[in-house]
mmCIF file of C-alpha atoms in Angstrom:
data_model
loop_
_atom_site.group_PDB
_atom_site.id
_atom_site.type_symbol
_atom_site.label_atom_id
_atom_site.label_comp_id
_atom_site.label_asym_id
_atom_site.label_seq_id
_atom_site.Cartn_x
_atom_site.Cartn_y
_atom_site.Cartn_z
ATOM 1 C CA MET A 122 92.779 49.060 148.758
ATOM 2 C CA ARG A 123 91.644 49.093 152.406
ATOM 3 C CA PHE A 124 93.968 50.600 155.007
ATOM 4 C CA VAL A 125 94.021 49.236 158.546
ATOM 5 C CA LYS A 126 94.890 51.595 161.393
ATOM 6 C CA PRO A 127 97.838 50.147 163.308
ATOM 7 C CA THR A 128 97.350 49.429 167.004
ATOM 8 C CA ARG A 129 100.007 50.475 169.492
ATOM 9 C CA ILE A 130 101.409 47.547 171.434
ATOM 10 C CA HIS A 131 102.097 48.536 175.071
ATOM 11 C CA ALA A 132 105.062 47.214 176.972
ATOM 12 C CA GLN A 133 102.828 45.743 179.650
ATOM 13 C CA GLU A 134 101.119 43.469 177.115
ATOM 14 C CA THR A 135 101.933 39.849 177.455
ATOM 15 C CA ARG A 136 104.402 38.078 175.179
ATOM 16 C CA GLY A 137 101.562 35.993 173.823
ATOM 17 C CA GLY A 138 99.628 39.127 172.870
ATOM 18 C CA PHE A 139 102.644 40.523 170.967
ATOM 19 C CA VAL A 140 102.983 37.279 169.024
ATOM 20 C CA ILE A 141 99.302 37.395 168.080
ATOM 21 C CA ALA A 142 99.586 41.015 166.837
ATOM 22 C CA LEU A 143 102.727 40.200 164.830
ATOM 23 C CA VAL A 144 101.100 37.175 163.168
ATOM 24 C CA ALA A 145 98.049 39.279 162.269
ATOM 25 C CA SER A 146 100.285 41.954 160.668
ATOM 26 C CA LEU A 147 102.183 39.358 158.611
ATOM 27 C CA ALA A 148 98.926 37.813 157.462
ATOM 28 C CA LEU A 149 97.728 41.219 156.226
ATOM 29 C CA VAL A 150 100.958 41.779 154.283
ATOM 30 C CA ALA A 151 100.807 38.287 152.775
ATOM 31 C CA SER A 152 97.249 38.874 151.607
ATOM 32 C CA LEU A 153 98.378 41.949 149.652
ATOM 33 C CA VAL A 154 101.316 40.247 147.879
ATOM 34 C CA PRO A 155 99.254 38.375 145.254
ATOM 35 C CA VAL A 156 97.380 41.585 144.449
ATOM 36 C CA SER A 157 100.659 43.428 143.839
ATOM 37 C CA PHE A 158 101.961 40.646 141.583
ATOM 38 C CA ALA A 159 98.671 40.570 139.678
ATOM 39 C CA GLN A 160 98.859 44.299 139.047
ATOM 40 C CA ALA A 161 102.453 43.998 137.791
ATOM 41 C CA SER A 162 101.789 41.043 135.464
ATOM 42 C CA GLY A 163 101.790 41.562 131.695
ATOM 43 C CA TYR A 164 103.460 44.319 129.688
ATOM 44 C CA ARG A 165 102.900 47.850 130.900
ATOM 45 C CA LYS A 166 102.971 50.896 128.637
ATOM 46 C CA PRO A 167 104.054 54.468 129.311
ATOM 47 C CA PRO A 168 101.622 57.408 129.083
ATOM 48 C CA GLN A 169 100.053 58.116 125.698
ATOM 49 C CA GLU A 170 102.219 61.217 125.223
ATOM 50 C CA VAL A 171 105.328 59.038 125.338
ATOM 51 C CA LEU A 172 103.773 56.429 123.039
ATOM 52 C CA ASP A 173 102.980 59.129 120.472
ATOM 53 C CA VAL A 174 106.674 60.015 120.306
ATOM 54 C CA LEU A 175 107.897 56.427 120.217
ATOM 55 C CA ASN A 176 105.368 55.400 117.580
ATOM 56 C CA ALA A 177 105.841 58.403 115.297
ATOM 57 C CA PRO A 178 105.703 57.524 111.580
ATOM 58 C CA VAL A 179 108.899 55.953 110.251
ATOM 59 C CA THR A 180 110.754 57.857 107.539
ATOM 60 C CA PRO A 181 110.874 55.650 104.397
ATOM 61 C CA THR A 182 114.185 54.528 102.924
ATOM 62 C CA ALA A 183 114.732 55.361 99.246
ATOM 63 C CA PHE A 184 116.132 52.724 96.862
ATOM 64 C CA ILE A 185 116.853 54.471 93.548
ATOM 65 C CA ALA A 186 116.769 52.473 90.311
ATOM 66 C CA PRO A 187 120.024 52.247 88.319
ATOM 67 C CA THR A 188 118.339 54.236 85.534
ATOM 68 C CA ARG A 189 117.698 57.143 87.978
ATOM 69 C CA ASP A 190 114.132 57.635 86.750
ATOM 70 C CA ARG A 191 112.264 56.072 89.674
ATOM 71 C CA MET A 192 112.753 54.894 93.233
ATOM 72 C CA LEU A 193 111.214 52.532 95.712
ATOM 73 C CA LEU A 194 110.291 54.038 99.084
ATOM 74 C CA ALA A 195 110.397 51.281 101.690
ATOM 75 C CA THR A 196 108.784 51.805 105.100
ATOM 76 C CA GLY A 197 110.559 49.911 107.863
ATOM 77 C CA VAL A 198 109.730 48.826 111.391
ATOM 78 C CA ARG A 199 111.261 50.768 114.263
ATOM 79 C CA TYR A 200 110.764 48.144 116.965
ATOM 80 C CA PRO A 201 110.687 44.351 116.442
ATOM 81 C CA SER A 202 107.716 42.550 117.931
ATOM 82 C CA ILE A 203 107.997 40.292 120.966
ATOM 83 C CA ALA A 204 106.951 37.381 118.757
ATOM 84 C CA ASP A 205 109.933 38.025 116.461
ATOM 85 C CA LEU A 206 112.358 38.283 119.372
ATOM 86 C CA ALA A 207 111.012 35.012 120.801
ATOM 87 C CA GLN A 208 111.838 33.020 117.657
ATOM 88 C CA PRO A 209 114.354 30.165 118.072
ATOM 89 C CA MET A 210 117.983 31.122 117.564
ATOM 90 C CA LEU A 211 121.099 29.126 116.737
ATOM 91 C CA ARG A 212 124.363 30.889 117.648
ATOM 92 C CA LEU A 213 126.824 29.419 115.156
ATOM 93 C CA ALA A 214 130.136 30.746 113.842
ATOM 94 C CA GLY A 215 129.311 34.377 114.569
ATOM 95 C CA LEU A 216 125.843 34.080 113.064
ATOM 96 C CA ARG A 217 122.458 34.065 114.756
ATOM 97 C CA ILE A 218 120.151 31.886 112.709
ATOM 98 C CA ASN A 219 116.417 31.283 112.851
ATOM 99 C CA PRO A 220 116.101 27.582 111.953
ATOM 100 C CA ASN A 221 112.401 28.000 111.125
ATOM 101 C CA THR A 222 113.098 30.408 108.263
ATOM 102 C CA SER A 223 116.693 29.598 107.233
ATOM 103 C CA GLY A 224 117.445 33.267 107.727
ATOM 104 C CA PRO A 225 118.914 35.593 110.320
ATOM 105 C CA HIS A 226 117.274 35.713 113.717
ATOM 106 C CA ARG A 227 116.946 39.475 113.483
ATOM 107 C CA THR A 228 117.166 41.638 110.409
ATOM 108 C CA GLN A 229 115.747 44.881 109.073
ATOM 109 C CA VAL A 230 112.344 44.329 107.497
ATOM 110 C CA PHE A 231 109.976 46.603 105.596
ATOM 111 C CA VAL A 232 106.200 46.514 105.658
ATOM 112 C CA ALA A 233 105.319 48.830 102.758
ATOM 113 C CA TYR A 234 106.647 49.738 99.305
ATOM 114 C CA THR A 235 105.800 52.811 97.209
ATOM 115 C CA LEU A 236 107.042 53.386 93.671
ATOM 116 C CA LYS A 237 107.843 57.048 92.998
ATOM 117 C CA GLN A 238 108.626 58.644 89.652
ATOM 118 C CA ILE A 239 111.490 61.096 90.062
ATOM 119 C CA ALA A 240 110.447 63.383 87.169
ATOM 120 C CA ASP A 241 106.922 64.258 88.324
ATOM 121 C CA GLY A 242 106.734 62.731 91.810
ATOM 122 C CA ALA A 243 103.863 60.390 90.912
ATOM 123 C CA GLU A 244 103.516 57.548 93.411
ATOM 124 C CA THR A 245 102.137 54.013 93.125
ATOM 125 C CA LYS A 246 101.567 51.867 96.183
ATOM 126 C CA VAL A 247 102.859 48.306 95.833
ATOM 127 C CA MET A 248 100.320 45.789 97.135
ATOM 128 C CA LEU A 249 102.530 43.555 99.280
ATOM 129 C CA PRO A 250 101.237 40.254 100.697
ATOM 130 C CA VAL A 251 99.271 40.369 103.946
ATOM 131 C CA GLY A 252 101.553 40.558 106.983
ATOM 132 C CA ALA A 253 104.558 41.261 104.774
ATOM 133 C CA LYS A 254 108.063 41.376 106.243
ATOM 134 C CA VAL A 255 110.084 42.119 103.155
ATOM 135 C CA SER A 256 113.737 42.798 102.515
ATOM 136 C CA ALA A 257 115.349 45.720 100.744
ATOM 137 C CA PRO A 258 114.579 45.555 96.998
ATOM 138 C CA GLU A 259 117.147 44.476 94.424
ATOM 139 C CA TRP A 260 116.839 46.455 91.184
ATOM 140 C CA SER A 261 117.657 44.935 87.821
ATOM 141 C CA ALA A 262 120.315 46.857 85.871
ATOM 142 C CA ASP A 263 117.768 48.164 83.336
ATOM 143 C CA GLY A 264 115.482 49.428 86.135
ATOM 144 C CA ARG A 265 112.457 47.585 84.774
ATOM 145 C CA HIS A 266 112.111 45.031 87.585
ATOM 146 C CA PHE A 267 112.934 44.594 91.235
ATOM 147 C CA ALA A 268 113.201 41.493 93.406
ATOM 148 C CA PHE A 269 112.743 41.094 97.148
ATOM 149 C CA MET A 270 112.338 38.463 99.850
ATOM 150 C CA ASN A 271 109.368 38.048 102.162
ATOM 151 C CA THR A 272 109.853 36.302 105.507
ATOM 152 C CA THR A 273 107.022 34.038 106.687
ATOM 153 C CA PRO A 274 106.846 31.892 109.849
ATOM 154 C CA ASN A 275 108.054 28.833 107.898
ATOM 155 C CA GLY A 276 110.495 30.221 105.362
ATOM 156 C CA ILE A 277 111.561 33.052 103.074
ATOM 157 C CA GLU A 278 109.759 33.634 99.780
ATOM 158 C CA LEU A 279 111.067 35.210 96.564
ATOM 159 C CA TRP A 280 109.021 37.888 94.796
ATOM 160 C CA VAL A 281 109.578 39.908 91.614
ATOM 161 C CA GLY A 282 107.986 43.285 90.823
ATOM 162 C CA ASP A 283 107.293 45.283 87.680
ATOM 163 C CA ALA A 284 108.640 48.811 87.992
ATOM 164 C CA ALA A 285 106.185 50.256 85.476
ATOM 165 C CA GLY A 286 102.968 49.444 87.346
ATOM 166 C CA GLY A 287 104.099 48.058 90.688
ATOM 167 C CA ARG A 288 102.586 44.611 90.121
ATOM 168 C CA ILE A 289 104.396 41.851 92.029
ATOM 169 C CA THR A 290 104.547 38.093 91.483
ATOM 170 C CA LYS A 291 105.666 35.318 93.804
ATOM 171 C CA VAL A 292 108.242 32.899 92.388
ATOM 172 C CA ARG A 293 106.712 29.500 93.136
ATOM 173 C CA GLY A 294 108.709 26.598 94.519
ATOM 174 C CA VAL A 295 111.620 28.710 95.786
ATOM 175 C CA ALA A 296 112.661 28.852 99.446
ATOM 176 C CA VAL A 297 115.487 31.346 99.948
ATOM 177 C CA ASN A 298 118.440 30.554 102.195
ATOM 178 C CA ALA A 299 119.238 33.990 103.614
ATOM 179 C CA ILE A 300 121.733 32.982 106.288
ATOM 180 C CA TYR A 301 124.876 34.256 104.590
ATOM 181 C CA GLY A 302 126.071 36.009 101.459
ATOM 182 C CA ASP A 303 124.191 37.712 98.604
ATOM 183 C CA GLU A 304 120.915 35.823 98.605
ATOM 184 C CA VAL A 305 119.395 37.359 95.457
ATOM 185 C CA GLN A 306 121.319 38.777 92.478
ATOM 186 C CA TRP A 307 120.231 39.829 88.994
ATOM 187 C CA MET A 308 122.150 38.329 86.081
ATOM 188 C CA PRO A 309 123.359 40.528 83.181
ATOM 189 C CA ASP A 310 120.342 39.635 81.012
ATOM 190 C CA ASN A 311 118.024 41.439 83.483
ATOM 191 C CA ARG A 312 115.665 38.456 83.324
ATOM 192 C CA THR A 313 117.445 35.804 85.377
ATOM 193 C CA LEU A 314 117.994 35.716 89.134
ATOM 194 C CA LEU A 315 120.822 33.958 90.934
ATOM 195 C CA VAL A 316 119.366 32.852 94.267
ATOM 196 C CA GLU A 317 120.690 30.964 97.279
ATOM 197 C CA THR A 318 118.003 28.415 98.067
ATOM 198 C CA VAL A 319 117.157 25.773 100.644
ATOM 199 C CA PRO A 320 117.569 22.300 99.103
ATOM 200 C CA ALA A 321 114.276 20.430 98.857
ATOM 201 C CA VAL A 322 115.945 17.273 100.217
ATOM 202 C CA ARG A 323 117.813 18.929 103.071
ATOM 203 C CA PRO A 324 117.616 16.667 106.144
ATOM 204 C CA LYS A 325 116.058 17.934 109.347
ATOM 205 C CA LEU A 326 118.279 19.258 112.091
ATOM 206 C CA ALA A 327 119.486 16.384 114.240
ATOM 207 C CA PRO A 328 118.748 16.730 117.951
ATOM 208 C CA GLN A 329 121.647 17.694 120.165
ATOM 209 C CA PRO A 330 123.062 14.596 121.886
ATOM 210 C CA SER A 331 122.294 14.461 125.588
ATOM 211 C CA VAL A 332 125.656 12.811 126.305
ATOM 212 C CA PRO A 333 128.818 14.282 124.696
ATOM 213 C CA THR A 334 130.822 11.871 122.561
ATOM 214 C CA GLY A 335 134.150 13.321 123.706
ATOM 215 C CA PRO A 336 135.822 16.293 125.375
ATOM 216 C CA ASN A 337 135.742 19.799 123.979
ATOM 217 C CA ILE A 338 139.346 20.628 123.046
ATOM 218 C CA GLN A 339 140.704 24.158 122.588
ATOM 219 C CA GLU A 340 144.164 24.829 121.193
ATOM 220 C CA SER A 341 146.430 27.842 121.469
ATOM 221 C CA SER A 342 149.677 28.747 119.725
ATOM 222 C CA GLY A 343 151.158 29.919 123.016
ATOM 223 C CA LYS A 344 151.977 33.364 121.655
ATOM 224 C CA ILE A 345 150.627 36.600 123.065
ATOM 225 C CA ALA A 346 148.476 38.158 120.365
ATOM 226 C CA PRO A 347 145.539 40.505 121.041
ATOM 227 C CA VAL A 348 142.462 39.420 119.112
ATOM 228 C CA ARG A 349 138.832 40.460 119.026
ATOM 229 C CA THR A 350 136.332 38.731 121.223
ATOM 230 C CA TYR A 351 133.841 37.127 118.881
ATOM 231 C CA GLU A 352 130.454 36.028 120.108
ATOM 232 C CA ASP A 353 128.718 32.794 119.142
ATOM 233 C CA LEU A 354 131.796 30.825 118.082
ATOM 234 C CA LEU A 355 131.613 27.108 117.364
ATOM 235 C CA LYS A 356 132.220 25.372 120.675
ATOM 236 C CA THR A 357 131.339 21.706 120.214
ATOM 237 C CA ALA A 358 131.363 19.059 117.514
ATOM 238 C CA TYR A 359 127.582 19.370 117.325
ATOM 239 C CA ASP A 360 127.869 23.087 116.560
#
């Protein structure tokens, strides 16, 4: 950056000379503004020492099998990415829904699984799909299998794993609806899964009308009763 030595303006200078000096000073300041904005554009990071602390390895979460002979160590993500935060969001009835995935807009995801034998501590890395964003595992009652969901840009997949060797298999033709409730549950036979799914014939989301069809009406009982303030309530007929 080049610095310009200011020039003293004497009282005996003419009014026209003062105006010329003032215009020149403003022009210099204006020429520096785009440079300042350019330097501030984009995301800036703190010093590397701070990044080393913020990006320290995440402690895995242990999910112990019902048989107590093995566990799944799941490594999570400390900070969601900007791409995840920028996903579309529907605020409906206290829920925040990502319409692209039929799941929550934000949820805890894991990026790595490791099977660990409790008796001898032997570990087996589970080879998850590339770019995995998986849920917490659901163990079968006999501890021989585990199920989990994997979130992709266009939906949520269902996977099943073998606890003996860590091999996993995708359940084809299943799109999980993870908006509400227990999405994946093992049945008593330890072989069947009860899953909330997205119907194959579900219609697309209708666009919001540009002109309301009627007034938004709110009713009250007229009694004084303290209640919680809930976010994202249904406000219109379209909601």
